[in-house]
Amino acid sequence: MTRNRCRLLLPLAGLLLSLICGTARADDAAEPPAPDLGALDLEQLTNLKVEKVYGVSKFEQVVTEAPASVTVVTSDEIRHYGWRTLADVLKATRGFFVTYDRNYSYIGTRGFNRPGDYNTRVLLLLDGHQINDVIYESAAIGTEFILDMALVDRIEIIRGPSSSLYGAGAFFGVLNVISKSGKQLDGVEAAGSFGSQKSGSGRLTFGKAFNGGEFLVSGSRYVSRGDDHLFYPEFTAVNNGIAENMDRDRSYSLFASGHLRDFTLTGALVSRDKRIPTASFGTIFDDPRTKSTDRRSFLDLKYDKAFEGTSVTARLFYDEYRFIGDFAYERGAEDPTFYPATYVNRDDHLARWWGGEAQASRQVLPRLQLTGGARFRDSFQLELPNVDLVPGGHSVENDHSDLFWALFGQAELRILDELILNAGVRYDHYETFGGATSPRLALIYTPVEGTVFKLIYGKAFRAPNAYELYYNDVFNGYATNPSLRPETVRTYEAIWEQYYGDVVRTSASLFYNKIDNLISYEDVSATQVAFANIERVKALGGEFEVEGQWNSGFAARASYSFVSAHNDVTDQRLDYSPRHLAKLNVTAPLYRKKLFAGVELQGVSRRDFTHSDAQVAAGGYAVANATLFSTALLPGLETSVSVYNLLDRRIVDPATTDHVQSVIPQDGRTYRLQVSYRF
């Protein structure tokens, strides 16, 4: 390691060690000793110490038997650390990092990040319903996420390819968000917040359980002025390089869920508009007409029934997504002479689709469980027009449709009490390019109680989305490429998980990813670019994590990740890829489990990349966040105050080639005060 990396990691390790040791001594004095591992059988061990997950195999199982490396984030953690969005959660999670271009947040995992690809390689689910849209296949993790974070019960973060069950999009992993139920709330809850940058939010939620069912309905609103004096030295000729009032962010969301006997009906909607201060895509700097609007909604009817040893799940769904992108331009030499000096070019993209899925799971033999199912989706409306908002101006109509179907199956065979074989395969068929087959194979070995080894092989694919296939803006240099093929990734992973009583757990993993047919921009002429399968990537890395939870309420988690990712065509280090990630999260009770302090540290090493034919870098950083959280100091009242970027560090993220800037400055120190009351 370099000296700077050592300076980053040594304080994290030292702080974790001192906190764990100190708390262990205090906890030993106050709590009874941990049970003897030797006195517990495997069933007692897993039931006592290990979370259960659903998303890995599409049936509930303990994490130690799941064929993946999984992190479960709880609603308590979200509150104790003041996490505002899914992006905040991922920043604190082992092996993940996030890039923000002051419009959208982009997921990076295991050394791979493509700012501007709209998170197409991670599948995002809400209660099993796919949130990725069918135009960009985007996983929205910022203020445009469809669910208020206060309504999240837990999040299953599943690493590695999962196309054997979920198909396209589950390329690097799955984020399975599970919402709270009406039974959990059992009343009315009102909440509000305010903070830096004139930001504020409000929420009203009502949930109730009744004989045979329950329901929950909620509405939320968020507004933020943002940083209203962003400085970009590349634009000093315009307003001295200051983007004034250009960081505004506004959104609202609605969520409703009702459960009656074996049926669950869920509906959600989010609408968000965001001004874009960076003058990306060659737009006019400091022009408030440049903004993006995202609107996402769905209805999902689910049937879930267990009878005679068989579990059956079926669902029907209807979805909509609309994106309006307004981009202010100066009249160019190629524009007609009747154009005004400045005008707005608009992307008005609309998608509507419906579909269904059915699956069954059955224990056919004492040691064999089979799961199988089918899915189809009809994207009957895909509109990607582009128009200049000038009477008689350029206009491109772009209408399409798409239909796909899939079959999948999985078998879990308990060869021995200590050895499990998990094998699955899925076949997807698209109208655009044909079929894709995705297998997964895992061996899970538990030689002694508390020790688990996993060997996993998986293959996943990402289908070219409608934006990559069809987007055609010839006036601004973008061409179509209908011959795109799917991206594929092959992953080999070894995992070791160790449990020490009911307090401490460690996890270590080594992985190797090989990606083929990676879709990227390619010059097709002197004035136009198009998407093409032009890259191959190899990544080798490892992750280590230690976490502990004590009965006193103290909890700590620390992780370190290393990845070496290279472009296999050029043999160059992969752009935007940090080699090192370090995370530390600590929660400490201050008063009778009613007042908590949450502190997190996040370290990201430098990210090298090419911008405007020059090699540049976004420097590494270490950032600290802190939250003070209270519950039940007064009946029904919860309050928290959070400070983000506590030490006011200067942080920059890499910019894409769509920007004049090579790096995008991030927020300095900000705060948020939040209050909720249940009655």
XYZ file of C-alpha atoms in Angstrom:
679
model
C 0.000 0.000 0.000
C 0.976 3.571 -0.452
C 1.530 5.796 2.571
C -1.829 7.521 2.009
C -3.677 4.218 2.018
C -2.003 3.202 5.237
C -3.016 6.492 6.810
C -6.577 5.725 5.823
C -6.768 2.106 6.949
C -4.734 2.109 10.168
C -7.017 4.572 12.024
C -10.057 2.549 10.950
C -8.554 -0.692 12.215
C -7.358 0.883 15.445
C -10.690 2.506 16.181
C -12.592 -0.709 15.502
C -10.266 -2.752 17.717
C -10.496 -0.336 20.615
C -14.278 -0.080 20.374
C -14.800 -3.832 20.173
C -12.411 -4.589 23.010
C -13.787 -1.858 25.220
C -17.371 -2.797 24.603
C -16.674 -6.489 25.008
C -15.269 -5.818 28.501
C -18.235 -3.651 29.418
C -20.686 -6.116 27.979
C -19.083 -9.096 29.710
C -19.611 -7.356 33.014
C -23.242 -6.553 32.320
C -24.464 -9.569 30.339
C -24.391 -13.343 30.885
C -21.626 -15.239 29.067
C -22.247 -16.359 25.491
C -23.488 -19.950 25.117
C -20.973 -22.684 24.428
C -20.836 -23.403 20.707
C -20.134 -27.036 21.381
C -23.470 -27.408 23.174
C -25.468 -26.239 20.121
C -26.409 -28.238 17.062
C -26.417 -26.623 13.614
C -30.151 -25.887 13.620
C -29.912 -24.111 16.983
C -26.874 -22.170 15.794
C -28.461 -20.864 12.600
C -31.809 -20.082 14.188
C -30.118 -18.123 16.961
C -27.421 -16.168 15.200
C -28.069 -15.903 11.482
C -30.521 -13.818 9.473
C -32.872 -15.373 6.959
C -33.085 -14.177 3.361
C -35.506 -14.753 0.512
C -33.956 -13.134 -2.528
C -30.997 -15.484 -3.093
C -33.029 -18.606 -3.947
C -36.595 -17.247 -4.088
C -37.481 -19.097 -0.918
C -36.641 -18.328 2.684
C -33.344 -19.752 3.948
C -30.682 -18.892 6.485
C -27.782 -16.817 5.164
C -25.276 -19.598 5.877
C -27.064 -21.878 3.368
C -27.607 -19.199 0.692
C -25.443 -19.596 -2.448
C -24.107 -16.024 -2.313
C -22.407 -13.464 -0.116
C -25.257 -11.532 1.494
C -25.584 -8.449 3.689
C -28.894 -7.738 5.422
C -29.518 -4.095 6.330
C -32.260 -3.506 8.901
C -34.586 -0.564 9.500
C -32.800 0.038 12.820
C -29.505 0.567 10.982
C -31.160 2.965 8.540
C -32.418 5.071 11.449
C -29.289 4.843 13.605
C -26.997 6.003 10.790
C -29.336 8.576 9.260
C -29.292 6.997 5.800
C -31.490 9.122 3.521
C -31.394 7.079 0.306
C -30.378 3.686 -1.028
C -27.192 5.382 -2.196
C -26.327 6.137 1.446
C -26.888 2.471 2.343
C -24.599 1.230 -0.431
C -21.850 3.702 0.465
C -21.676 2.012 3.875
C -21.830 -1.566 2.517
C -18.869 -3.849 1.912
C -17.606 -3.796 -1.657
C -19.892 -0.995 -2.914
C -19.227 2.624 -3.801
C -21.350 5.359 -5.375
C -20.629 8.092 -7.919
C -22.858 11.186 -8.095
C -22.898 13.601 -11.048
C -25.391 15.985 -9.353
C -28.255 14.375 -11.240
C -28.148 10.609 -10.607
C -26.248 8.265 -8.300
C -24.376 5.378 -9.955
C -23.591 2.045 -8.305
C -20.040 0.734 -8.245
C -19.323 -2.769 -7.006
C -16.285 -5.015 -6.977
C -14.210 -2.529 -8.930
C -16.733 -1.866 -11.685
C -18.491 1.451 -12.243
C -19.733 3.119 -15.390
C -20.973 6.636 -14.543
C -23.822 7.336 -16.917
C -24.953 3.741 -17.461
C -27.895 4.284 -15.076
C -27.205 1.224 -12.886
C -28.164 -1.348 -15.482
C -26.029 -4.138 -13.999
C -27.693 -4.422 -10.585
C -31.262 -5.684 -10.227
C -33.448 -3.652 -7.854
C -36.539 -5.287 -6.353
C -39.260 -3.939 -4.075
C -41.119 -6.778 -2.363
C -40.091 -8.989 -5.284
C -41.253 -6.540 -7.951
C -38.606 -5.381 -10.423
C -38.034 -1.618 -10.226
C -35.558 -1.350 -13.139
C -37.478 0.250 -16.019
C -37.547 -1.158 -19.571
C -36.009 1.840 -21.389
C -32.737 2.386 -19.512
C -32.987 -0.663 -17.152
C -32.131 1.858 -14.430
C -31.956 0.998 -10.722
C -32.918 4.291 -9.078
C -31.117 4.672 -5.740
C -31.280 8.439 -5.088
C -34.215 10.703 -4.325
C -35.937 9.123 -7.341
C -36.251 5.735 -5.546
C -39.881 4.693 -5.393
C -40.127 4.046 -1.616
C -39.524 6.382 1.321
C -36.607 4.978 3.350
C -38.716 5.163 6.525
C -40.949 2.435 5.025
C -38.065 -0.010 4.489
C -38.141 -3.022 6.812
C -34.876 -4.546 5.538
C -32.668 -4.739 2.464
C -31.070 -7.945 1.203
C -27.866 -7.059 -0.652
C -26.940 -10.121 -2.711
C -23.530 -10.151 -4.389
C -22.608 -12.010 -7.535
C -24.469 -13.020 -10.704
C -28.100 -14.057 -10.150
C -29.387 -14.379 -13.711
C -30.084 -18.075 -13.053
C -33.182 -16.910 -11.159
C -33.767 -13.299 -12.228
C -32.495 -13.057 -15.789
C -31.078 -9.878 -17.338
C -29.901 -7.164 -14.982
C -28.831 -9.411 -12.101
C -25.314 -9.048 -13.475
C -23.329 -8.087 -10.383
C -26.027 -8.617 -7.781
C -29.540 -8.011 -6.488
C -30.913 -5.403 -4.087
C -34.095 -6.846 -2.591
C -35.922 -4.131 -0.626
C -38.686 -5.354 1.681
C -41.261 -2.819 2.851
C -42.854 -2.534 6.267
C -46.317 -3.992 6.787
C -49.440 -2.434 8.193
C -49.180 -4.753 11.189
C -45.751 -3.359 12.045
C -47.041 0.209 12.056
C -50.515 -0.401 13.550
C -51.549 3.234 13.595
C -50.731 6.632 12.146
C -47.211 8.025 11.804
C -46.315 11.576 10.812
C -42.748 12.598 10.079
C -40.831 15.618 8.882
C -37.272 16.780 8.411
C -35.260 19.849 7.501
C -31.601 20.434 6.886
C -28.855 22.078 4.909
C -29.433 23.555 1.464
C -32.987 24.475 2.450
C -34.027 20.841 2.233
C -37.094 19.407 3.900
C -39.460 16.452 3.754
C -42.808 15.339 5.102
C -44.535 11.969 5.354
C -47.886 10.654 6.547
C -48.403 6.887 6.917
C -51.337 4.787 8.125
C -51.175 1.042 8.701
C -53.541 -1.445 10.314
C -54.020 -5.171 10.753
C -57.438 -6.813 10.729
C -58.848 -10.309 10.746
C -57.230 -12.127 7.847
C -55.221 -9.232 6.497
C -53.561 -5.847 6.827
C -52.927 -2.694 4.813
C -50.582 0.294 4.687
C -50.821 3.583 2.799
C -48.250 6.380 2.790
C -47.423 9.652 1.054
C -44.093 11.541 1.092
C -42.763 14.838 -0.200
C -39.159 16.045 -0.508
C -37.742 19.423 -1.595
C -34.195 20.748 -1.628
C -32.702 23.928 -3.023
C -29.360 22.144 -3.234
C -26.049 23.906 -3.304
C -27.113 27.180 -4.936
C -23.584 28.456 -5.664
C -21.743 25.581 -7.317
C -18.450 26.697 -8.826
C -17.028 25.127 -11.994
C -13.786 26.774 -13.173
C -14.311 25.372 -16.682
C -17.144 27.917 -17.164
C -15.662 31.123 -15.735
C -16.731 32.998 -18.882
C -20.380 32.571 -17.771
C -21.435 34.069 -14.423
C -17.846 33.614 -13.173
C -18.307 29.857 -13.304
C -21.077 29.812 -10.670
C -24.226 27.785 -11.250
C -26.850 29.642 -9.222
C -29.980 27.864 -8.013
C -29.215 25.008 -10.405
C -29.099 22.120 -7.912
C -32.805 22.031 -7.017
C -34.303 18.604 -6.288
C -38.026 17.929 -5.731
C -39.931 14.659 -5.471
C -43.077 13.069 -4.110
C -44.034 9.426 -3.667
C -47.104 7.355 -2.845
C -47.123 3.765 -1.608
C -49.952 1.392 -0.711
C -49.979 -2.287 0.136
C -52.858 -4.528 1.165
C -52.776 -8.178 2.188
C -55.840 -10.416 2.456
C -55.386 -14.113 3.099
C -53.220 -15.382 0.208
C -53.277 -12.202 -1.906
C -51.169 -9.041 -1.731
C -51.838 -5.960 -3.834
C -49.089 -3.332 -3.980
C -48.982 -0.014 -5.774
C -46.354 2.726 -5.818
C -45.563 5.962 -7.599
C -42.658 8.409 -7.499
C -42.136 11.630 -9.424
C -38.888 13.586 -9.226
C -37.513 16.583 -11.097
C -33.919 17.733 -10.831
C -32.109 20.692 -12.329
C -28.736 19.795 -13.830
C -26.000 22.261 -12.800
C -23.056 20.699 -14.648
C -23.978 21.740 -18.230
C -23.550 18.148 -19.400
C -24.120 17.101 -23.032
C -22.893 20.498 -24.229
C -25.833 22.446 -22.795
C -25.781 26.128 -21.826
C -24.150 26.683 -18.452
C -26.315 28.127 -15.658
C -29.571 27.753 -17.610
C -32.490 26.592 -15.389
C -34.284 25.106 -18.392
C -31.887 22.139 -18.296
C -33.440 19.521 -16.037
C -34.596 15.912 -15.837
C -37.933 14.510 -14.705
C -38.487 10.852 -13.780
C -41.881 9.343 -13.073
C -42.180 5.643 -12.118
C -45.270 3.665 -11.040
C -46.533 0.086 -10.815
C -49.321 -2.196 -9.627
C -48.517 -5.739 -8.495
C -50.943 -8.499 -7.490
C -49.280 -11.440 -5.774
C -50.659 -14.837 -4.767
C -48.702 -16.853 -2.220
C -49.912 -20.210 -0.927
C -48.364 -23.224 0.777
C -50.216 -26.539 0.698
C -49.302 -30.207 0.938
C -45.579 -29.487 1.056
C -45.583 -27.178 -1.978
C -45.174 -23.421 -1.952
C -46.723 -21.601 -4.926
C -46.206 -17.952 -5.830
C -47.749 -16.123 -8.775
C -47.962 -12.463 -9.686
C -49.386 -10.127 -12.318
C -47.996 -6.633 -12.771
C -48.430 -3.432 -14.725
C -45.709 -0.755 -14.904
C -45.103 2.693 -16.331
C -42.007 4.868 -16.655
C -41.618 8.323 -18.150
C -38.483 10.403 -18.534
C -38.484 14.011 -19.709
C -35.067 15.508 -20.297
C -34.914 19.187 -21.220
C -31.551 20.421 -22.525
C -30.926 24.083 -23.335
C -28.630 24.734 -26.325
C -27.296 27.664 -28.275
C -28.116 27.661 -31.964
C -25.369 25.900 -33.866
C -24.093 26.192 -37.393
C -25.949 22.991 -38.333
C -29.301 24.302 -37.008
C -31.816 25.976 -39.369
C -31.531 29.752 -39.576
C -35.042 30.249 -38.196
C -33.975 28.764 -34.828
C -33.762 31.284 -31.966
C -30.397 32.055 -30.360
C -31.142 29.480 -27.647
C -33.659 26.660 -27.585
C -34.548 23.473 -25.672
C -34.045 19.964 -27.000
C -36.316 17.410 -25.309
C -36.217 13.657 -24.750
C -39.773 12.598 -23.864
C -39.487 8.858 -23.279
C -42.420 6.700 -22.215
C -42.697 2.973 -21.480
C -45.647 0.829 -20.484
C -45.419 -2.894 -19.868
C -47.219 -5.745 -18.162
C -46.414 -9.332 -17.374
C -46.667 -12.265 -15.058
C -44.620 -14.794 -13.168
C -45.340 -18.124 -11.486
C -43.128 -20.442 -9.493
C -43.435 -23.479 -7.253
C -41.060 -24.883 -4.646
C -41.344 -28.353 -3.128
C -39.356 -30.670 -0.885
C -39.626 -33.731 -3.117
C -37.255 -35.883 -1.047
C -36.017 -35.479 2.540
C -32.794 -33.953 1.183
C -33.912 -32.419 -2.122
C -35.832 -29.195 -2.720
C -36.841 -28.174 -6.234
C -37.910 -24.739 -7.420
C -39.140 -23.906 -10.904
C -41.051 -21.214 -12.676
C -41.752 -19.064 -15.715
C -41.978 -15.345 -16.448
C -43.042 -13.183 -19.354
C -43.119 -9.442 -19.986
C -44.792 -7.512 -22.767
C -43.303 -4.035 -23.259
C -46.093 -2.966 -25.562
C -45.174 0.746 -25.608
C -41.587 1.994 -25.921
C -41.396 5.593 -27.120
C -38.016 7.353 -27.388
C -38.667 10.526 -29.407
C -36.339 13.512 -29.536
C -37.552 16.961 -30.517
C -36.334 20.554 -30.589
C -38.970 22.721 -28.896
C -39.046 25.160 -31.776
C -41.999 25.520 -34.184
C -40.980 23.552 -37.247
C -37.848 22.266 -35.484
C -36.135 18.895 -35.780
C -38.196 15.948 -34.540
C -37.431 12.212 -34.414
C -40.224 9.707 -33.760
C -38.988 6.454 -32.245
C -41.618 3.844 -31.292
C -40.971 0.185 -30.517
C -42.229 -2.811 -28.532
C -40.598 -5.859 -27.012
C -41.659 -9.241 -25.663
C -39.638 -11.754 -23.696
C -40.274 -14.970 -21.794
C -38.169 -17.101 -19.473
C -38.063 -20.506 -17.777
C -35.981 -21.221 -14.683
C -35.290 -24.088 -12.287
C -33.207 -24.699 -9.193
C -32.342 -27.736 -7.077
C -30.951 -27.750 -3.550
C -29.560 -31.153 -2.555
C -28.335 -31.804 0.978
C -25.699 -34.411 0.120
C -24.640 -34.709 3.760
C -25.755 -32.898 6.883
C -22.691 -30.706 6.393
C -22.712 -30.412 2.578
C -25.256 -28.714 0.273
C -25.226 -28.607 -3.522
C -27.228 -25.787 -5.095
C -27.681 -25.749 -8.879
C -29.883 -23.533 -11.016
C -30.369 -22.501 -14.636
C -32.564 -20.043 -16.506
C -33.310 -19.511 -20.178
C -34.464 -16.082 -21.416
C -35.724 -15.385 -24.917
C -35.923 -11.871 -26.420
C -37.380 -10.683 -29.707
C -34.322 -8.517 -30.306
C -31.394 -10.954 -30.108
C -32.719 -14.430 -29.280
C -31.897 -16.522 -26.243
C -29.513 -16.496 -23.270
C -28.802 -19.294 -20.787
C -27.603 -18.517 -17.254
C -26.384 -21.260 -14.863
C -25.307 -21.083 -11.217
C -23.607 -23.817 -9.188
C -22.648 -23.677 -5.509
C -21.203 -26.008 -2.888
C -21.835 -25.038 0.737
C -19.865 -26.874 3.418
C -20.274 -26.555 7.196
C -17.554 -28.744 8.767
C -18.309 -27.584 12.311
C -20.907 -25.362 13.879
C -20.208 -21.724 13.104
C -17.875 -22.343 10.145
C -19.187 -22.131 6.575
C -17.344 -22.457 3.256
C -18.973 -21.627 -0.091
C -17.682 -22.245 -3.618
C -19.786 -20.533 -6.290
C -19.753 -20.386 -10.069
C -22.241 -18.235 -11.933
C -22.895 -16.818 -15.362
C -25.093 -13.780 -15.921
C -26.059 -11.553 -18.814
C -27.313 -8.051 -19.416
C -29.526 -7.564 -22.435
C -29.018 -4.383 -24.477
C -31.770 -2.042 -23.364
C -34.115 0.046 -25.489
C -32.018 3.189 -25.018
C -28.879 1.445 -26.283
C -30.699 -0.224 -29.168
C -32.970 2.516 -30.431
C -32.018 5.977 -29.178
C -31.546 8.123 -32.265
C -30.625 11.794 -31.975
C -28.810 12.365 -35.241
C -28.791 16.123 -34.705
C -26.675 15.782 -31.555
C -24.444 12.949 -32.739
C -26.133 9.729 -31.497
C -26.851 6.809 -33.838
C -28.606 3.459 -33.333
C -27.089 -0.013 -33.357
C -29.775 -2.731 -33.587
C -27.109 -5.490 -33.802
C -26.038 -5.200 -30.142
C -25.486 -8.474 -28.293
C -25.866 -9.159 -24.563
C -23.026 -8.577 -22.131
C -21.974 -11.673 -20.175
C -20.068 -12.196 -16.948
C -18.603 -15.373 -15.491
C -17.839 -15.298 -11.770
C -15.830 -17.677 -9.599
C -16.030 -17.015 -5.872
C -14.837 -18.627 -2.632
C -16.391 -17.501 0.681
C -15.515 -18.269 4.296
C -17.942 -17.219 7.031
C -17.117 -17.686 10.705
C -19.471 -17.158 13.661
C -18.146 -16.679 17.191
C -21.011 -17.310 19.567
C -23.958 -15.004 19.079
C -21.818 -11.849 19.064
C -19.151 -11.697 16.337
C -19.125 -12.792 12.695
C -16.376 -12.598 10.097
C -16.589 -13.043 6.354
C -13.829 -13.348 3.764
C -14.199 -13.870 0.028
C -12.096 -14.083 -3.115
C -13.644 -13.573 -6.544
C -12.724 -13.477 -10.211
C -14.981 -11.833 -12.828
C -14.611 -12.161 -16.585
C -16.854 -9.843 -18.621
C -17.325 -10.147 -22.377
C -19.116 -7.987 -24.970
C -19.231 -4.984 -22.660
C -21.396 -2.277 -24.223
C -19.745 1.143 -24.611
C -19.803 4.136 -26.921
C -17.941 3.813 -30.230
C -17.240 6.428 -32.899
C -19.123 5.437 -36.064
C -18.245 8.572 -38.005
C -16.516 11.906 -37.523
C -19.700 13.357 -36.012
C -21.597 10.393 -34.533
C -21.260 7.772 -31.803
C -23.259 4.614 -31.125
C -23.296 1.812 -28.576
C -21.265 -1.286 -29.491
C -19.908 -4.520 -27.928
C -16.272 -3.428 -27.828
C -14.785 -4.208 -24.407
C -13.700 -7.123 -22.243
C -12.913 -6.804 -18.543
C -11.211 -9.005 -15.968
C -11.356 -8.324 -12.233
C -9.685 -10.153 -9.358
C -10.388 -9.136 -5.796
C -11.094 -9.966 -2.212
C -13.217 -8.707 0.668
C -13.025 -9.070 4.430
C -15.575 -8.029 7.034
C -15.945 -8.336 10.791
C -19.074 -7.364 12.656
C -20.380 -7.722 16.156
C -23.612 -7.117 18.034
C -23.916 -7.063 21.791
C -26.951 -7.300 24.032
C -26.172 -3.836 25.366
C -27.160 -2.419 21.962
C -23.591 -1.712 20.838
C -22.827 -2.819 17.277
C -19.793 -2.444 15.027
C -18.918 -3.489 11.499
C -15.705 -2.953 9.527
C -14.754 -4.103 6.045
C -11.949 -3.836 3.534
C -12.116 -4.587 -0.196
C -9.399 -4.836 -2.812
C -10.009 -5.193 -6.557
C -7.694 -5.173 -9.548
C -9.826 -4.597 -12.659
C -8.393 -4.287 -16.179
C -9.639 -3.733 -19.679
C -8.649 -6.998 -21.334
C -8.428 -5.384 -24.776
C -5.988 -2.593 -23.877
C -4.543 -4.190 -20.707
C -5.133 -0.865 -18.976
C -6.516 -0.414 -15.490
C -10.308 -0.062 -15.702
C -11.564 3.513 -15.708
C -13.411 4.767 -12.595
C -12.272 1.728 -10.595
C -10.895 2.209 -7.045
C -8.550 -0.508 -5.855
C -9.312 -0.046 -2.158
C -12.482 0.459 -0.132
C -12.602 0.646 3.668
C -15.750 0.985 5.805
C -16.433 1.304 9.527
C -19.831 1.589 11.217
C -20.349 1.864 14.967
C -23.588 2.192 16.945
C -23.354 2.911 20.679
C -26.238 3.208 23.173
C -25.886 6.329 25.287
C -28.940 5.991 27.536
C -30.995 2.831 28.223
C -31.283 1.800 24.585
C -33.303 4.965 24.004
C -30.514 7.265 22.878
C -27.948 6.055 20.333
C -24.928 7.487 18.569
C -24.086 6.191 15.098
C -20.733 6.936 13.467
C -19.489 5.770 10.083
C -16.214 6.184 8.220
C -15.856 5.521 4.500
C -12.598 5.376 2.573
C -12.282 5.216 -1.212
C -8.932 5.156 -3.022
C -8.189 7.224 -6.146
C -9.980 6.487 -9.382
C -8.044 6.918 -12.629
C -9.821 7.454 -15.930
C -9.540 8.973 -19.378
C -11.270 12.277 -20.046
C -10.938 14.285 -23.262
C -8.032 12.049 -24.351
C -6.121 12.832 -21.138
C -5.400 10.622 -18.132
C -6.861 12.197 -14.988
C -7.811 11.010 -11.503
C -10.371 11.646 -8.800
C -8.389 11.629 -5.566
C -9.052 9.180 -2.774
C -10.906 10.337 0.310
C -12.045 9.403 3.800
C -15.349 10.809 4.990
C -17.068 10.625 8.391
C -20.796 10.850 9.145
C -22.431 10.977 12.578
C -26.009 10.591 13.836
C -27.620 11.029 17.246
C -30.855 9.046 17.403
C -33.467 8.828 20.163
C -36.491 6.584 20.483
C -39.243 6.458 23.107
C -37.869 9.304 25.210
C -41.492 10.342 24.882
C -44.158 7.785 23.902
C -44.348 7.483 20.106
C -41.668 10.109 19.426
C -38.429 9.507 17.506
C -35.873 12.161 16.681
C -32.494 12.203 15.030
C -29.863 14.698 13.980
C -27.242 13.735 11.399
C -24.116 15.470 10.172
C -22.690 14.280 6.839
C -19.070 14.836 5.810
C -18.437 15.777 9.407
C -14.912 17.076 8.825
C -15.923 19.019 5.704
C -13.520 17.157 3.407
C -13.226 18.113 -0.267
C -14.551 15.167 -2.269
C -14.781 14.811 -6.048
C -16.252 12.077 -8.222
C -15.208 11.253 -11.799
C -17.203 12.852 -14.609
C -18.139 11.114 -17.837
C -17.145 12.310 -21.290
C -20.575 13.973 -21.477
C -19.148 16.687 -19.182
C -16.617 19.436 -19.820
C -15.422 18.927 -16.232
C -13.199 15.980 -15.474
C -14.398 15.737 -11.858
C -17.635 16.696 -10.083
C -17.271 18.269 -6.598
C -19.503 16.736 -3.909
C -21.210 18.333 -0.924
C -19.209 19.588 2.021
C -20.566 19.392 5.564
C -24.378 19.171 5.702
C -26.902 18.265 8.376
C -30.432 16.932 8.769
C -32.877 17.005 11.698
C -35.708 14.477 11.545
C -38.749 13.924 13.765
C -41.484 11.274 13.611
C -44.471 10.693 15.857
C -46.679 7.615 15.983
C -50.203 7.783 17.416
